[in-house]
Coordinates of C-alpha atoms and ligand atoms in Angstrom, one line a residue:
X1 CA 115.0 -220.2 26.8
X2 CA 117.5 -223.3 27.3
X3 CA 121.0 -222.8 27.8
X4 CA 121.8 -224.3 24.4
X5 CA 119.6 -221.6 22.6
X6 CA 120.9 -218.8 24.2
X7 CA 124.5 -220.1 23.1
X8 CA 123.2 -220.4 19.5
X9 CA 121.3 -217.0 20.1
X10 CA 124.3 -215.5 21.3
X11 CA 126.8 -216.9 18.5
X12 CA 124.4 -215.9 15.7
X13 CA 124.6 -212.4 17.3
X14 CA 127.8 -211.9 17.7
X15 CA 128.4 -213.0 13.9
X16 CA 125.7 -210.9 12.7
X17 CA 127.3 -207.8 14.4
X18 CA 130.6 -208.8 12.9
X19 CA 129.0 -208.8 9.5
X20 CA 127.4 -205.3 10.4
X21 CA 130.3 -204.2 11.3
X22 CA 132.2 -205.4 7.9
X23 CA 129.0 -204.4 5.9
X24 CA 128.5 -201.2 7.9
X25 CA 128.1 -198.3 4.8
X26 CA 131.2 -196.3 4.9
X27 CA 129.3 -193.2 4.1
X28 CA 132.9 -190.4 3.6
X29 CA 132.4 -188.2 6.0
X30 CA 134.2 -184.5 5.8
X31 CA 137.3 -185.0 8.9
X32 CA 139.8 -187.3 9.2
X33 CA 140.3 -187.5 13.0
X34 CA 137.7 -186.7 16.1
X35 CA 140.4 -186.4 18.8
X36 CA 142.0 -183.3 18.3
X37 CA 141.6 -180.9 21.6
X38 CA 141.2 -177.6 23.0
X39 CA 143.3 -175.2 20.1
X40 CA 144.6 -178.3 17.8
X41 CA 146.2 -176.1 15.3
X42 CA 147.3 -172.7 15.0
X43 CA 149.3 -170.0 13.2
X44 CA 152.8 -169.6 15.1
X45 CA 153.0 -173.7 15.4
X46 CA 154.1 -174.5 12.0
X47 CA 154.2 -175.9 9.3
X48 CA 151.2 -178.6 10.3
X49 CA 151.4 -180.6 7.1
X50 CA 153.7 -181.1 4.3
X51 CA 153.7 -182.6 0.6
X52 CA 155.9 -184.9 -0.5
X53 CA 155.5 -187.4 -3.5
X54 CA 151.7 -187.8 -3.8
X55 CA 151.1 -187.9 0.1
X56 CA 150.4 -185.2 2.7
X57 CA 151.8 -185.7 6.1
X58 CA 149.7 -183.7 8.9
X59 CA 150.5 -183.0 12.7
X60 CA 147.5 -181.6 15.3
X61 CA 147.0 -181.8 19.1
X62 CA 145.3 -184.8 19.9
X63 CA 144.1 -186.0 23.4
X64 CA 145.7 -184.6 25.6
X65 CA 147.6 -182.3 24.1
X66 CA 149.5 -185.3 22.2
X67 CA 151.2 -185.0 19.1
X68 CA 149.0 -187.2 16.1
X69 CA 150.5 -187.9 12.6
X70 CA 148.1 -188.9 9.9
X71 CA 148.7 -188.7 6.4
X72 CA 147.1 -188.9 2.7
X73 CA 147.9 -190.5 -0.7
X74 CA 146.3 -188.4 -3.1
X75 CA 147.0 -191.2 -5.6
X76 CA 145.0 -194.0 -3.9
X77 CA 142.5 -191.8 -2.3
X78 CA 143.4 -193.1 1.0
X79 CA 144.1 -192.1 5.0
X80 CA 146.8 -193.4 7.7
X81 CA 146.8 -192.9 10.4
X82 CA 146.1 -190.5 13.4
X83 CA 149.0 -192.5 15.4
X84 CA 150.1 -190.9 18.3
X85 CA 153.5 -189.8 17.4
X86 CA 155.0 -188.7 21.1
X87 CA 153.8 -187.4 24.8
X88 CA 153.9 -184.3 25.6
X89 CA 154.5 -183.1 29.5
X90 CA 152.0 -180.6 29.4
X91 CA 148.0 -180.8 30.5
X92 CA 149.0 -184.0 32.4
X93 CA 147.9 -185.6 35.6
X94 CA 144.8 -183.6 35.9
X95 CA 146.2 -180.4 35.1
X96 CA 144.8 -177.2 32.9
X97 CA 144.8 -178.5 29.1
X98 CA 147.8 -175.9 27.7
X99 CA 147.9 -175.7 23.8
X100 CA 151.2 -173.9 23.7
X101 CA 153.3 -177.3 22.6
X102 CA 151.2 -178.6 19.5
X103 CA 153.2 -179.7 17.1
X104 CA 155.0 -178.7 13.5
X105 CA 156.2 -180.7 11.0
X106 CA 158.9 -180.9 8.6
X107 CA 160.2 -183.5 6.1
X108 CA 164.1 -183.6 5.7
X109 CA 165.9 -184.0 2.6
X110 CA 166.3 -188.1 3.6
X111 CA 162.9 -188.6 3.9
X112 CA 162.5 -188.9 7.6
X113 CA 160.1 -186.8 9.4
X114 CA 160.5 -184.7 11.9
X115 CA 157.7 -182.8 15.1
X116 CA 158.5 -180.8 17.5
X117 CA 155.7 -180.3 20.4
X118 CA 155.4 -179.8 23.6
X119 CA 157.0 -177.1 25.1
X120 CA 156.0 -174.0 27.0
X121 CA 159.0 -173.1 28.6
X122 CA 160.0 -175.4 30.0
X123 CA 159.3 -176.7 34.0
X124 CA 161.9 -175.1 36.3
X125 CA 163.2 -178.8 37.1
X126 CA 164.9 -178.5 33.7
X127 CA 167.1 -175.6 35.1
X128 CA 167.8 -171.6 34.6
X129 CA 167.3 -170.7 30.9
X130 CA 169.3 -168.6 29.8
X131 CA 167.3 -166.9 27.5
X132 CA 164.4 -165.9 29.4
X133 CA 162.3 -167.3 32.1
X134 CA 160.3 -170.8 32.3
X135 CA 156.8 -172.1 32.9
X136 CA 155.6 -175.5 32.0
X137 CA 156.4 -178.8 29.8
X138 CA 159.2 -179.5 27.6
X139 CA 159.8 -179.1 23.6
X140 CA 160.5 -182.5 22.6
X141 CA 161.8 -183.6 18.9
X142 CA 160.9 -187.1 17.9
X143 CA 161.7 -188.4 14.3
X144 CA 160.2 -191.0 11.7
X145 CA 161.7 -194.3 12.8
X146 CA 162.0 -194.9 9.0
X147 CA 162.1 -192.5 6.2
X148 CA 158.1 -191.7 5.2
X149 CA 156.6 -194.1 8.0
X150 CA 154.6 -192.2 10.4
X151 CA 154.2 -195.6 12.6
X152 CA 157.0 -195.5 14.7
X153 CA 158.8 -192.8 16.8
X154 CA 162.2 -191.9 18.0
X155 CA 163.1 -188.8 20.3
X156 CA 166.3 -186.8 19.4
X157 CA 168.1 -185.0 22.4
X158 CA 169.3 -182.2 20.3
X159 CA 167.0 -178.9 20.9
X160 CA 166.6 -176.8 24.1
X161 CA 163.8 -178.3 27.2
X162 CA 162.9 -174.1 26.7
X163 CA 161.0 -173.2 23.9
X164 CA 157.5 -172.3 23.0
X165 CA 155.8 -171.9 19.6
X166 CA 158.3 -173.8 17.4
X167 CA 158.1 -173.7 13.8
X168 CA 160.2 -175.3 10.8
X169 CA 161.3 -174.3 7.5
X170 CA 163.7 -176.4 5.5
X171 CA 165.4 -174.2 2.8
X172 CA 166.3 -175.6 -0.8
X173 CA 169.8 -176.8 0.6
X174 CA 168.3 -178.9 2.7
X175 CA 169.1 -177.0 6.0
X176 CA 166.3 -176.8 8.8
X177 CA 165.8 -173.5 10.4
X178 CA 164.1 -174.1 13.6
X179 CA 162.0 -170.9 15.0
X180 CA 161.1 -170.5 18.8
X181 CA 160.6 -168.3 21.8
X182 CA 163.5 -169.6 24.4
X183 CA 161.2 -170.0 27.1
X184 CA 158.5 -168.6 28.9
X185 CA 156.3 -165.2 28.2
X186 CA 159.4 -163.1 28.8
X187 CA 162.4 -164.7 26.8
X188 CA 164.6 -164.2 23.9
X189 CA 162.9 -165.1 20.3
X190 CA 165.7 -167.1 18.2
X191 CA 166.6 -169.8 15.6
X192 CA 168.6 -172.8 14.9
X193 CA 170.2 -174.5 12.1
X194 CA 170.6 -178.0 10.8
X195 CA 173.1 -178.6 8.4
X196 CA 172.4 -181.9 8.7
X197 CA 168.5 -183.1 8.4
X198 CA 167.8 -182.1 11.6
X199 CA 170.4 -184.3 13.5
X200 CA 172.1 -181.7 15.4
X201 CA 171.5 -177.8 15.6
X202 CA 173.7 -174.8 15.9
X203 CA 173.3 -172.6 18.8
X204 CA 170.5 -170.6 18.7
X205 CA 170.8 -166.8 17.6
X206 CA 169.0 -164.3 19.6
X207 CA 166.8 -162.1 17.2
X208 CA 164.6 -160.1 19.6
X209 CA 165.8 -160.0 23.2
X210 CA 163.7 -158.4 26.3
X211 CA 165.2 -155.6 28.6
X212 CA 163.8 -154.4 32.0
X213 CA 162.7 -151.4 32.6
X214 CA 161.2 -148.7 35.2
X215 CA 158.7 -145.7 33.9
X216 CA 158.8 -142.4 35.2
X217 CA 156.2 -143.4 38.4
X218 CA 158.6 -145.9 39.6
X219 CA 156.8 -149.4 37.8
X220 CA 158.7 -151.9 36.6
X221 CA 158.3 -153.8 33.3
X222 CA 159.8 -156.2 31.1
X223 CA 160.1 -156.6 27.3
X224 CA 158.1 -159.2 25.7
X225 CA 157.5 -160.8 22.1
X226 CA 155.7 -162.3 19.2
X227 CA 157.2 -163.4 16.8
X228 CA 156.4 -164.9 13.1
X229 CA 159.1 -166.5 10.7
X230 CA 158.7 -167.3 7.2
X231 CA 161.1 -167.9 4.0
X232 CA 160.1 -165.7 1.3
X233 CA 161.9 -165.5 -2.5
X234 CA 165.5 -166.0 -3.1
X235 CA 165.3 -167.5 0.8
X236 CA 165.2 -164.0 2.6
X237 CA 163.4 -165.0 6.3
X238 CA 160.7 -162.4 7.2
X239 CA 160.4 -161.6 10.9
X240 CA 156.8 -160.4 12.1
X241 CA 156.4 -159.3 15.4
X242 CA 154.7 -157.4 18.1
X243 CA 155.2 -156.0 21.2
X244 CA 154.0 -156.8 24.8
X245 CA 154.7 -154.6 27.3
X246 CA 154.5 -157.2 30.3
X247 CA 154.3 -155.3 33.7
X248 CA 155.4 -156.4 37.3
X249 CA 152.1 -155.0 39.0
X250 CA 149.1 -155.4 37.6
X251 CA 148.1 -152.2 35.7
X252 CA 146.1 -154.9 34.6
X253 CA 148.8 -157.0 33.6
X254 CA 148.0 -157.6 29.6
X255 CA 147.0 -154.3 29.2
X256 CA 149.3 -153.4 26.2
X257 CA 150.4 -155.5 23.4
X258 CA 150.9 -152.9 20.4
X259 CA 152.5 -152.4 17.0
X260 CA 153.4 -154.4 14.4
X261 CA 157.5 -154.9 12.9
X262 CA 158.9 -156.3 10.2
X263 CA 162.8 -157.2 9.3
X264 CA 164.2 -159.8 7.0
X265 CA 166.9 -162.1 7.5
X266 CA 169.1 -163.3 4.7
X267 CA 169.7 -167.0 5.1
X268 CA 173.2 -166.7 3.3
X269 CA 175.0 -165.0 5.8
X270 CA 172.7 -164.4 8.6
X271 CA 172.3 -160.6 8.5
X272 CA 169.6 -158.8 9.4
X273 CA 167.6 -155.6 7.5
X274 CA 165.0 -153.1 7.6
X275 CA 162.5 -152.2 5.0
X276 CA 164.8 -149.8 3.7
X277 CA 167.9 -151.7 3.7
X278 CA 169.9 -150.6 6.6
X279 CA 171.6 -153.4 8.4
X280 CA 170.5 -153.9 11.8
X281 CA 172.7 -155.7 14.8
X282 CA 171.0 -158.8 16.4
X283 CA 169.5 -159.2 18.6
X284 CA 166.9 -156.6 18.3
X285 CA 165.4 -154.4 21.6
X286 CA 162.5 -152.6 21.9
X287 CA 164.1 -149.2 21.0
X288 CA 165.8 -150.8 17.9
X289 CA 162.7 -152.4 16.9
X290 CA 161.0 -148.8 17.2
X291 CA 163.7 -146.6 15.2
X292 CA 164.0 -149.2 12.4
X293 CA 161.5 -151.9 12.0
X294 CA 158.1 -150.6 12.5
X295 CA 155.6 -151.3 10.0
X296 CA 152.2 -150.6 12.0
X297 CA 151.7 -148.2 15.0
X298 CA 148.4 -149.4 16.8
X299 CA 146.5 -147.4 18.6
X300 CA 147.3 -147.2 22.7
X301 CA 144.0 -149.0 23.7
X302 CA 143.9 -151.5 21.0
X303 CA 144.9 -155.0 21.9
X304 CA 147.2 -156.1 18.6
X305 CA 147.4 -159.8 18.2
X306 CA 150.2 -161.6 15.8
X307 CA 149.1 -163.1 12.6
X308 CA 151.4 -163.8 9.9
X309 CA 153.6 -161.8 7.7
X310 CA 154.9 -163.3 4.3
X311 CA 157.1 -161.8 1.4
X312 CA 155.5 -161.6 -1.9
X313 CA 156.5 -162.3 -4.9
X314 CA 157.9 -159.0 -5.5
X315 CA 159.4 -159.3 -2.2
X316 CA 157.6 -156.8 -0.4
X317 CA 156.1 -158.0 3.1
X318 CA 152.3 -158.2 3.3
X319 CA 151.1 -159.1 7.1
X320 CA 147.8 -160.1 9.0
X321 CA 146.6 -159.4 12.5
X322 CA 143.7 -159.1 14.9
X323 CA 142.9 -156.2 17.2
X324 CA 140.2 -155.0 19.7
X325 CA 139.7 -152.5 22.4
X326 CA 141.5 -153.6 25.7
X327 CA 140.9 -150.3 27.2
X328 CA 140.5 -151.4 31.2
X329 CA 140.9 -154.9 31.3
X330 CA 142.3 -157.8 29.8
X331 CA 141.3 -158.2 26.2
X332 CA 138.6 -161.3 25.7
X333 CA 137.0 -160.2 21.9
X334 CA 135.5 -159.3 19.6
X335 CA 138.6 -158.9 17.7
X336 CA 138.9 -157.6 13.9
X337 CA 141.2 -158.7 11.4
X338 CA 143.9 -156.0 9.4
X339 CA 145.6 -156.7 6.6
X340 CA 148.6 -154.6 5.8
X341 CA 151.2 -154.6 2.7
X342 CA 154.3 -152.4 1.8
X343 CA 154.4 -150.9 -1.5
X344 CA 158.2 -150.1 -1.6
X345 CA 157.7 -146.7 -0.1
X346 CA 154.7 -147.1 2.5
X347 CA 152.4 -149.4 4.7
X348 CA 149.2 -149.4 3.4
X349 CA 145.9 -151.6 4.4
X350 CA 142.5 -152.2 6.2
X351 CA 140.3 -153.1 8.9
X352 CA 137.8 -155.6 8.4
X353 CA 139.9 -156.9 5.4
X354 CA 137.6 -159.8 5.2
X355 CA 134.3 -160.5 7.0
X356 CA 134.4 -159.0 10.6
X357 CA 133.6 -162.8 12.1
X358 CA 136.4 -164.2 10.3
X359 CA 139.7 -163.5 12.0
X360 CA 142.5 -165.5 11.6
X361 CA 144.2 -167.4 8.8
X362 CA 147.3 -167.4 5.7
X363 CA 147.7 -165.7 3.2
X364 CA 149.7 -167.2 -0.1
X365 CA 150.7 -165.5 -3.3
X366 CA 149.5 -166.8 -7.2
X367 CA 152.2 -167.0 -10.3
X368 CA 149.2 -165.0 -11.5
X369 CA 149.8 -161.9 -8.8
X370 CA 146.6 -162.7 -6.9
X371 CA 147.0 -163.0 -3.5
X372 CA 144.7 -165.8 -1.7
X373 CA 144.0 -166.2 2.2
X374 CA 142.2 -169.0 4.1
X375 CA 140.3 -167.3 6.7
X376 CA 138.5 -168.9 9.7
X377 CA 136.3 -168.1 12.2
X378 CA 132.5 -168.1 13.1
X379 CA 130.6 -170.3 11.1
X380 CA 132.8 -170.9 8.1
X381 CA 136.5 -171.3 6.7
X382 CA 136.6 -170.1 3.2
X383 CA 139.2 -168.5 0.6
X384 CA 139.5 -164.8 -0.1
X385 CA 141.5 -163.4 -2.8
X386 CA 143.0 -159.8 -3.6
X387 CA 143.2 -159.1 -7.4
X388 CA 144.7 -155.6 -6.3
X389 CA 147.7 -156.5 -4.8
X390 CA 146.1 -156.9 -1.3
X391 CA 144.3 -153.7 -1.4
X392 CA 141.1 -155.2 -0.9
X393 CA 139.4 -158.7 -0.8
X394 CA 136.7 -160.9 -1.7
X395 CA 135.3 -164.0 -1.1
X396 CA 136.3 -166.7 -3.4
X397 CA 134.8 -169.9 -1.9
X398 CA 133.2 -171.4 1.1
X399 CA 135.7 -174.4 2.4
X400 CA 133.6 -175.4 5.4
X401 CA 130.6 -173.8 7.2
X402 CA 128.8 -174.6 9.9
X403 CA 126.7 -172.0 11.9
X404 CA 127.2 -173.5 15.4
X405 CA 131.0 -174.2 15.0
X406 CA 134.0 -171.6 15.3
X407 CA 137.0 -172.9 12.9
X408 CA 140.9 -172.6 13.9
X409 CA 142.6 -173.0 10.6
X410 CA 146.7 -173.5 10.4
X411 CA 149.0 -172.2 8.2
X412 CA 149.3 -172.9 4.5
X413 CA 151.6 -175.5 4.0
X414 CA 154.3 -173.8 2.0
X415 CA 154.4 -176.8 -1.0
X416 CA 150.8 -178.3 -0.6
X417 CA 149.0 -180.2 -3.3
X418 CA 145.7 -177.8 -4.6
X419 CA 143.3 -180.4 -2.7
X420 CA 145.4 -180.2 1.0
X421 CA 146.7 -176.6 1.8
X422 CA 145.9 -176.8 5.5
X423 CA 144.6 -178.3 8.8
X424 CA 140.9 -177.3 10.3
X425 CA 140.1 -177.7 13.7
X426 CA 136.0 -177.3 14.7
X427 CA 134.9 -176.4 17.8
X428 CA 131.3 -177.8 17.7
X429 CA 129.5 -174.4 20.3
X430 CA 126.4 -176.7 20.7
X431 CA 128.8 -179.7 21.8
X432 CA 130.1 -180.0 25.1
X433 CA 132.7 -182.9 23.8
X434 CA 136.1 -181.4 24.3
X435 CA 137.0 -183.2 21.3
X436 CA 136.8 -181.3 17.9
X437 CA 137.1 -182.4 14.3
X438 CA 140.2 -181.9 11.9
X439 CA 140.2 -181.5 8.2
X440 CA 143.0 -181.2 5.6
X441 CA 141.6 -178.5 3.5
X442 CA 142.0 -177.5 0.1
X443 CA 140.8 -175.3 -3.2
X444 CA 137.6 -177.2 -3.3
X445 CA 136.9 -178.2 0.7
X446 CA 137.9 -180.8 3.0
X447 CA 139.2 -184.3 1.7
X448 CA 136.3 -186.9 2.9
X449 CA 137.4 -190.0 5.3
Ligands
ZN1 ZN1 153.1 -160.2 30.2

């Protein structure tokens, strides 16, 4: 073939490829993004999406470890976005991918938007906390450069380097509450407010702080925590948490986390109650939490892992966890899922709630007093509803299934539109990609790209 040829040859290729690629059938597909990583989304990291006028706004872990933005118009029935919205220090330079700093998002009252990501206690180079102890990364708060434009980024210098597991919740005032554990495994669980759309934040308030201790052979210990925060009716905050009792030898070291506690905080003047009323002093220790805020004793050898608590309609707290046996090592799985609600006078709920191989997800409460949860797990995401007040469940309807993938789902967003309640992540078993899928999930399934 001449030279001359080959040019045409290679002209007429390269506009037939551009032509393909124009004409290429844009077949929807069910996710909106392939780059999340490792555990893009989660239950203490929240809120992962928001609604505001006709668009939901979504945050996940993208490549490594990154904070993405992406968003829908439910109008036009079209995507932005994933942009990379900031960089996380963590799973850096070659280092272990850590999923501690993926992101939540909030909308303030001005429209701008607001992430947090990033932190796991902090790197020691970012000094003592004084709160707790340190570990890796940095929480970092970046901000819409414009009101409703997930484009462009700014960071604000206005939170602590030290938490871990931030979540949001703007109130009806407009004030933010931020939620975190100040620092690293063993550290104080507090708050911050915003008076002023997230632009500056009072100083944190210690809710649960961690004491040291020695048993009767002489081994020492420390307190540790996991906490939950949500805004139930008339604004009231529940706190959900359970206990870790985080050794200095290795007995083996995550032998015990136990129990379940609730309390409520009343955003009006910051105090702090039981189940029964009684006003409790802040911040809360392990024999406090004991005496006045218990809602579930585990068993010794059962490994108790957070979900989420919520207030119901009627105010009463409703909560969701996972256990297994730990007896003699660290626990790995399987785990089951409890659901547990308080009646006004007692605790009262199941193992197994839903399907044994569906273990983690929200749970939201109907005008109509049923009570819906998006579960995930092993081969599917669907809803389950309670027409009993959360006495028992059923399957309501398959969101997405898939019998080689395990699903992560978030939390509900707390105003979502029926057709985008939450973020998915997949984790393909039969891929060895380390990238998964995300979907933005609602009553019906995932909205198609
Ligand atoms: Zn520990």
């Amino acid at each position: 073939m001449n030279t001359k040829l080959t040019r045409i040859f290679a002209v007429s290729a390269s506009i037939l490829a551009a032509i393909h690629c124009i004409a290429k059938p844009t077949k929807p597909v069910d996710f909106f993004a392939e780059n999340a990583v490792a555990n893009a989304v989660g239950l203490l990291q929240h809120p992962a999406g928001q609604h505001h006028n006709g668009i939901t706004y979504v945050a996940y872990q993208g490549s490594l470890t990154d904070p993405y933005v992406a968003a829908y118009n439910h109008t036009t029935d079209t995507w932005t976005g994933p942009f990379k919205a900031g960089t996380s220090e963590l799973s850096k330079n070659g280092s272990k991918t850590d999923s501690h700093g993926k992101p939540a998002l909030i909308i303030d009252d001005a429209g701008y938007i607001h992430v947090i990501f990033g932190g796991h206690g902090a790197d020691e180079s970012y000094g003592k906390n004084p709160r707790g102890n340190t570990h890796h990364g940095r929480m970092i708060h970046i901000v819409s450069k414009r009101p409703l434009d997930i484009t462009e980024w700014e960071e604000l210098d206005n939170i602590p380097p030290f938490g871990t597991y931030g979540h949001l919740a703007k109130l009806s005032n407009g004030d933010i509450y931020y939620f975190f554990r100040h620092g690293a495994h063993r550290s104080h669980w507090v708050y911050q407010i915003s008076r002023d759309n997230g632009r500056t934040f009072e100083e944190p308030i210690s809710v649960v702080k961690n004491l040291a201790h020695t048993d009767d052979q002489g081994r020492k210990y420390q307190d540790s925590w996991y906490c939950h925060f949500s805004v139930g009716p008339d604004e009231q905050l529940l706190v959900t948490y359970t206990y870790h009792k985080c050794w200095n030898i290795d007995v083996p070291h995550s032998h015990e986390q136990r129990n379940v506690y609730v309390m409520t905080i009343d955003t009006r003047d910051g105090t702090c109650r039981n189940l029964q009323g009684e006003q409790i002093a802040l911040p809360i220790t392990k024999d406090l939490a004991d005496q006045k805020t218990l809602a579930v004793r585990t068993p010794e050898h059962q490994w108790t892992s957070l979900g989420v608590g919520h207030l119901g309609s009627n105010g009463m707290p409703h909560i969701m966890y996972t256990a297994g046996d730990s007896r003699g090592r660290r626990f790995k799985g399987p785990e089951a899922p409890y659901y547990f609600r308080y009646d006004g006078k007692q605790w009262t709920g199941s193992k197994n709630a839903f399907a044994p191989e569906l273990s983690r997800g929200d749970m939201k409460f109907s005008p109509n007093g049923e009570i819906r949860t998006l579960i995930g797990g092993l081969g599917k995401v669907a809803w389950w509803k309670s027409t009993d007040g959360g006495l028992t469940f059923s399957e309501d309807k398959i969101v997405l299934a898939n019998t080689n993938s395990r699903y992560l789902v978030s939390s509900l967003f707390s105003n979502a539109h029926p057709n985008a309640q939450a973020l998915v992540a997949e984790i393909d078993r039969s891929s060895d990609s380390p990238n998964r899928r995300m979907y933005l999930v609602g009553n019906d399934g995932p909205i198609k790209r």
